[in-house]
């Protein structure tokens, strides 16, 4: 069950973890490569900050970004800043998000209203804090500074697997796929592409890494066919 207030608290805790970890970097490390192709750690930190402001826009009824070009330009503009400026921006934008999130019960429609995200995607306002949590947690991993998928809270990993398997359900490029964690938890996804049903089994962190495009799936066991190639998020 979605609990946006609990998720707001989780976003705050995840942001503090990220800030504490990133505080151990220096300016050279911030300029160094992240795990995302073509992005430095500065790009990742800038994106985390600008995404917080973009989600504030969503919750206040404005377009998430003025345009895709403006989104990319803002990240490029902010990527080269020194560490202190990056950390201040992540912290302050996070406070802005949390402040606006705390007012949502007073907005017409409250958490039950429909909001618009990027590319015409819509969702209920109540799911937006979890979407922000995904940004903070996965991009913390993307920084490549010692926080791994295995370090994510177990409840987050399970929810994100739920979210991503729902996202790919019925996708035209993904065959019918059963996703099974080592502890027996099971999800279904795909089904829009031709081909025999496939079962993918592995540790929850490895399943999440594959679904989220962070790992190649080499650690997973596949039966019934080849490991499905998933669309980019």
Short mmCIF file of C-alpha atoms in Angstrom, two decimals:
data_model
loop_
_atom_site.label_atom_id
_atom_site.label_comp_id
_atom_site.label_asym_id
_atom_site.label_seq_id
_atom_site.Cartn_x
_atom_site.Cartn_y
_atom_site.Cartn_z
CA UNK A 1 0.00 0.00 0.00
CA UNK A 2 1.32 3.44 -0.94
CA UNK A 3 2.08 5.69 2.03
CA UNK A 4 3.37 9.01 0.63
CA UNK A 5 4.19 10.46 4.04
CA UNK A 6 6.33 7.46 4.89
CA UNK A 7 7.96 7.75 1.48
CA UNK A 8 8.73 11.42 2.13
CA UNK A 9 10.60 10.34 5.25
CA UNK A 10 12.40 7.64 3.27
CA UNK A 11 13.47 10.19 0.67
CA UNK A 12 14.91 12.40 3.41
CA UNK A 13 16.82 9.46 4.92
CA UNK A 14 18.14 8.37 1.53
CA UNK A 15 19.22 11.93 0.72
CA UNK A 16 21.10 12.19 3.99
CA UNK A 17 22.87 8.88 3.26
CA UNK A 18 23.88 10.18 -0.14
CA UNK A 19 25.09 13.51 1.23
CA UNK A 20 27.11 11.82 3.98
CA UNK A 21 28.77 9.51 1.46
CA UNK A 22 29.43 12.23 -1.13
CA UNK A 23 30.95 14.50 1.52
CA UNK A 24 33.96 12.16 1.50
CA UNK A 25 34.76 13.06 -2.10
CA UNK A 26 36.92 15.90 -3.35
CA UNK A 27 36.59 18.13 -6.41
CA UNK A 28 38.66 15.79 -8.56
CA UNK A 29 36.44 12.83 -7.66
CA UNK A 30 33.30 14.82 -8.45
CA UNK A 31 34.72 15.55 -11.90
CA UNK A 32 35.56 11.88 -12.39
CA UNK A 33 33.37 9.38 -14.23
CA UNK A 34 30.24 7.93 -12.68
CA UNK A 35 28.81 4.56 -13.65
CA UNK A 36 26.46 6.21 -16.14
CA UNK A 37 28.00 6.42 -19.62
CA UNK A 38 29.11 9.95 -20.49
CA UNK A 39 28.26 11.37 -17.07
CA UNK A 40 30.66 12.51 -14.37
CA UNK A 41 29.69 12.30 -10.71
CA UNK A 42 28.95 16.01 -11.05
CA UNK A 43 26.36 15.21 -13.71
CA UNK A 44 24.70 12.70 -11.39
CA UNK A 45 24.61 15.11 -8.47
CA UNK A 46 23.29 17.91 -10.67
CA UNK A 47 20.58 15.61 -11.99
CA UNK A 48 19.54 14.60 -8.47
CA UNK A 49 19.13 18.27 -7.53
CA UNK A 50 17.31 19.32 -10.69
CA UNK A 51 15.03 16.29 -10.45
CA UNK A 52 13.92 17.43 -6.99
CA UNK A 53 12.94 20.80 -8.44
CA UNK A 54 11.23 19.07 -11.37
CA UNK A 55 9.11 17.01 -8.99
CA UNK A 56 8.20 20.16 -7.10
CA UNK A 57 6.94 21.48 -10.45
CA UNK A 58 4.81 18.36 -10.86
CA UNK A 59 3.28 18.66 -7.40
CA UNK A 60 2.55 22.35 -7.97
CA UNK A 61 0.85 21.73 -11.32
CA UNK A 62 3.59 22.94 -13.67
CA UNK A 63 5.35 20.97 -16.43
CA UNK A 64 8.06 18.76 -14.98
CA UNK A 65 10.66 20.32 -17.29
CA UNK A 66 10.27 23.19 -19.79
CA UNK A 67 11.63 20.82 -22.44
CA UNK A 68 13.97 17.87 -22.81
CA UNK A 69 16.61 20.28 -24.10
CA UNK A 70 16.27 22.53 -21.07
CA UNK A 71 16.54 19.54 -18.73
CA UNK A 72 19.77 18.41 -20.37
CA UNK A 73 21.17 21.94 -20.50
CA UNK A 74 20.56 22.49 -16.80
CA UNK A 75 22.42 19.29 -15.92
CA UNK A 76 25.35 20.24 -18.15
CA UNK A 77 25.41 23.73 -16.67
CA UNK A 78 25.60 22.43 -13.11
CA UNK A 79 27.81 19.37 -13.60
CA UNK A 80 31.17 21.13 -13.34
CA UNK A 81 30.57 22.80 -9.99
CA UNK A 82 32.86 22.05 -7.02
CA UNK A 83 31.82 19.55 -4.37
CA UNK A 84 30.52 22.07 -1.83
CA UNK A 85 28.19 23.66 -4.37
CA UNK A 86 26.92 20.25 -5.47
CA UNK A 87 26.18 19.13 -1.92
CA UNK A 88 24.47 22.41 -1.03
CA UNK A 89 22.28 22.12 -4.11
CA UNK A 90 21.27 18.51 -3.40
CA UNK A 91 20.50 19.41 0.19
CA UNK A 92 18.54 22.59 -0.55
CA UNK A 93 16.56 21.13 -3.44
CA UNK A 94 15.73 18.17 -1.22
CA UNK A 95 14.37 20.53 1.42
CA UNK A 96 12.23 22.25 -1.19
CA UNK A 97 10.81 18.91 -2.28
CA UNK A 98 10.10 17.80 1.28
CA UNK A 99 8.44 21.13 2.13
CA UNK A 100 6.10 20.96 -0.86
CA UNK A 101 5.42 17.28 -0.23
CA UNK A 102 4.28 18.07 3.30
CA UNK A 103 1.55 20.39 1.96
CA UNK A 104 -0.07 17.92 -0.42
CA UNK A 105 -2.94 16.92 1.85
CA UNK A 106 -4.16 20.54 1.69
CA UNK A 107 -4.14 20.70 -2.13
CA UNK A 108 -7.41 20.11 -3.98
CA UNK A 109 -7.59 16.38 -4.66
CA UNK A 110 -4.77 15.75 -2.21
CA UNK A 111 -2.60 12.71 -2.74
CA UNK A 112 -5.34 11.05 -4.83
CA UNK A 113 -5.19 13.52 -7.71
CA UNK A 114 -3.57 12.72 -11.04
CA UNK A 115 -0.36 14.53 -11.95
CA UNK A 116 1.64 14.64 -15.19
CA UNK A 117 5.29 13.68 -15.38
CA UNK A 118 7.66 13.63 -18.38
CA UNK A 119 6.59 12.61 -21.86
CA UNK A 120 2.90 12.70 -21.01
CA UNK A 121 3.15 10.00 -18.34
CA UNK A 122 0.57 10.41 -15.59
CA UNK A 123 0.38 8.99 -12.08
CA UNK A 124 -1.31 9.68 -8.79
CA UNK A 125 0.37 12.26 -6.58
CA UNK A 126 0.70 9.63 -3.86
CA UNK A 127 3.23 7.69 -5.95
CA UNK A 128 5.46 10.70 -6.63
CA UNK A 129 7.49 10.49 -3.39
CA UNK A 130 8.42 6.90 -4.23
CA UNK A 131 9.47 8.01 -7.70
CA UNK A 132 11.75 10.54 -6.05
CA UNK A 133 13.10 7.85 -3.73
CA UNK A 134 14.04 5.78 -6.78
CA UNK A 135 16.00 8.71 -8.19
CA UNK A 136 17.97 9.23 -4.99
CA UNK A 137 18.69 5.58 -4.23
CA UNK A 138 19.65 4.39 -7.71
CA UNK A 139 21.71 7.46 -8.51
CA UNK A 140 23.55 7.03 -5.21
CA UNK A 141 24.59 3.65 -6.59
CA UNK A 142 25.46 5.29 -9.92
CA UNK A 143 27.99 7.54 -8.20
CA UNK A 144 30.23 4.50 -7.72
CA UNK A 145 31.41 5.49 -4.27
CA UNK A 146 30.77 2.29 -2.32
CA UNK A 147 26.97 2.16 -2.15
CA UNK A 148 25.80 -0.89 -4.06
CA UNK A 149 22.46 -2.41 -5.01
CA UNK A 150 22.97 -4.89 -2.18
CA UNK A 151 23.06 -1.96 0.27
CA UNK A 152 19.59 -0.70 -0.68
CA UNK A 153 16.87 -1.23 1.92
CA UNK A 154 15.13 -4.53 1.23
CA UNK A 155 11.68 -2.94 1.21
CA UNK A 156 12.84 -0.47 -1.45
CA UNK A 157 14.32 -3.21 -3.63
CA UNK A 158 11.09 -5.21 -3.52
CA UNK A 159 8.95 -2.17 -4.35
CA UNK A 160 11.17 -1.12 -7.23
CA UNK A 161 11.07 -4.63 -8.69
CA UNK A 162 7.26 -4.42 -8.37
CA UNK A 163 7.30 -1.05 -10.16
CA UNK A 164 9.59 -2.11 -12.99
CA UNK A 165 7.88 -5.42 -13.68
CA UNK A 166 4.60 -3.51 -13.90
CA UNK A 167 6.25 -1.00 -16.24
CA UNK A 168 7.35 -3.73 -18.66
CA UNK A 169 4.12 -5.74 -18.39
CA UNK A 170 2.68 -6.29 -21.86
CA UNK A 171 5.61 -4.49 -23.51
CA UNK A 172 5.80 -5.27 -27.22
CA UNK A 173 9.52 -6.05 -27.05
CA UNK A 174 9.52 -8.27 -23.95
CA UNK A 175 8.35 -11.90 -24.01
CA UNK A 176 6.28 -13.32 -21.18
CA UNK A 177 8.71 -13.41 -18.27
CA UNK A 178 8.47 -14.73 -14.72
CA UNK A 179 10.91 -13.03 -12.34
CA UNK A 180 11.79 -15.09 -9.26
CA UNK A 181 13.90 -13.95 -6.31
CA UNK A 182 16.02 -16.47 -4.44
CA UNK A 183 13.63 -16.28 -1.49
CA UNK A 184 10.69 -17.30 -3.68
CA UNK A 185 9.07 -13.93 -4.34
CA UNK A 186 7.66 -13.93 -7.85
CA UNK A 187 6.65 -11.29 -10.38
CA UNK A 188 5.31 -11.46 -13.92
CA UNK A 189 6.23 -9.06 -16.69
CA UNK A 190 6.46 -8.72 -20.46
CA UNK A 191 4.09 -10.69 -22.63
CA UNK A 192 3.88 -8.41 -25.65
CA UNK A 193 6.62 -10.09 -27.71
CA UNK A 194 6.47 -13.47 -29.38
CA UNK A 195 8.39 -16.35 -27.90
CA UNK A 196 8.14 -19.01 -25.24
CA UNK A 197 7.76 -17.93 -21.62
CA UNK A 198 11.05 -17.27 -19.84
CA UNK A 199 11.86 -17.56 -16.14
CA UNK A 200 14.59 -15.36 -14.65
CA UNK A 201 15.87 -16.24 -11.18
CA UNK A 202 18.41 -14.61 -8.91
CA UNK A 203 19.21 -12.46 -5.92
CA UNK A 204 16.91 -9.48 -5.51
CA UNK A 205 19.77 -7.02 -6.04
CA UNK A 206 20.76 -8.71 -9.31
CA UNK A 207 17.14 -8.78 -10.49
CA UNK A 208 16.79 -5.08 -9.73
CA UNK A 209 20.08 -4.33 -11.46
CA UNK A 210 18.88 -6.07 -14.63
CA UNK A 211 15.43 -4.50 -14.58
CA UNK A 212 16.83 -1.03 -13.91
CA UNK A 213 19.59 -1.27 -16.52
CA UNK A 214 22.38 -1.25 -13.93
CA UNK A 215 23.61 -4.83 -14.48
CA UNK A 216 23.84 -7.07 -17.52
CA UNK A 217 22.07 -10.01 -15.90
CA UNK A 218 25.11 -12.30 -16.06
CA UNK A 219 24.50 -13.38 -12.44
CA UNK A 220 20.92 -14.47 -13.18
CA UNK A 221 19.67 -17.93 -14.11
CA UNK A 222 17.40 -18.12 -17.15
CA UNK A 223 15.22 -21.00 -18.28
CA UNK A 224 12.96 -21.30 -21.31
CA UNK A 225 15.01 -19.02 -23.53
CA UNK A 226 17.51 -16.17 -23.53
CA UNK A 227 17.54 -13.38 -20.99
CA UNK A 228 15.15 -10.75 -22.37
CA UNK A 229 16.68 -7.49 -23.55
CA UNK A 230 14.76 -4.80 -21.70
CA UNK A 231 13.94 -1.35 -23.13
CA UNK A 232 15.80 1.62 -21.73
CA UNK A 233 14.06 3.39 -18.85
#
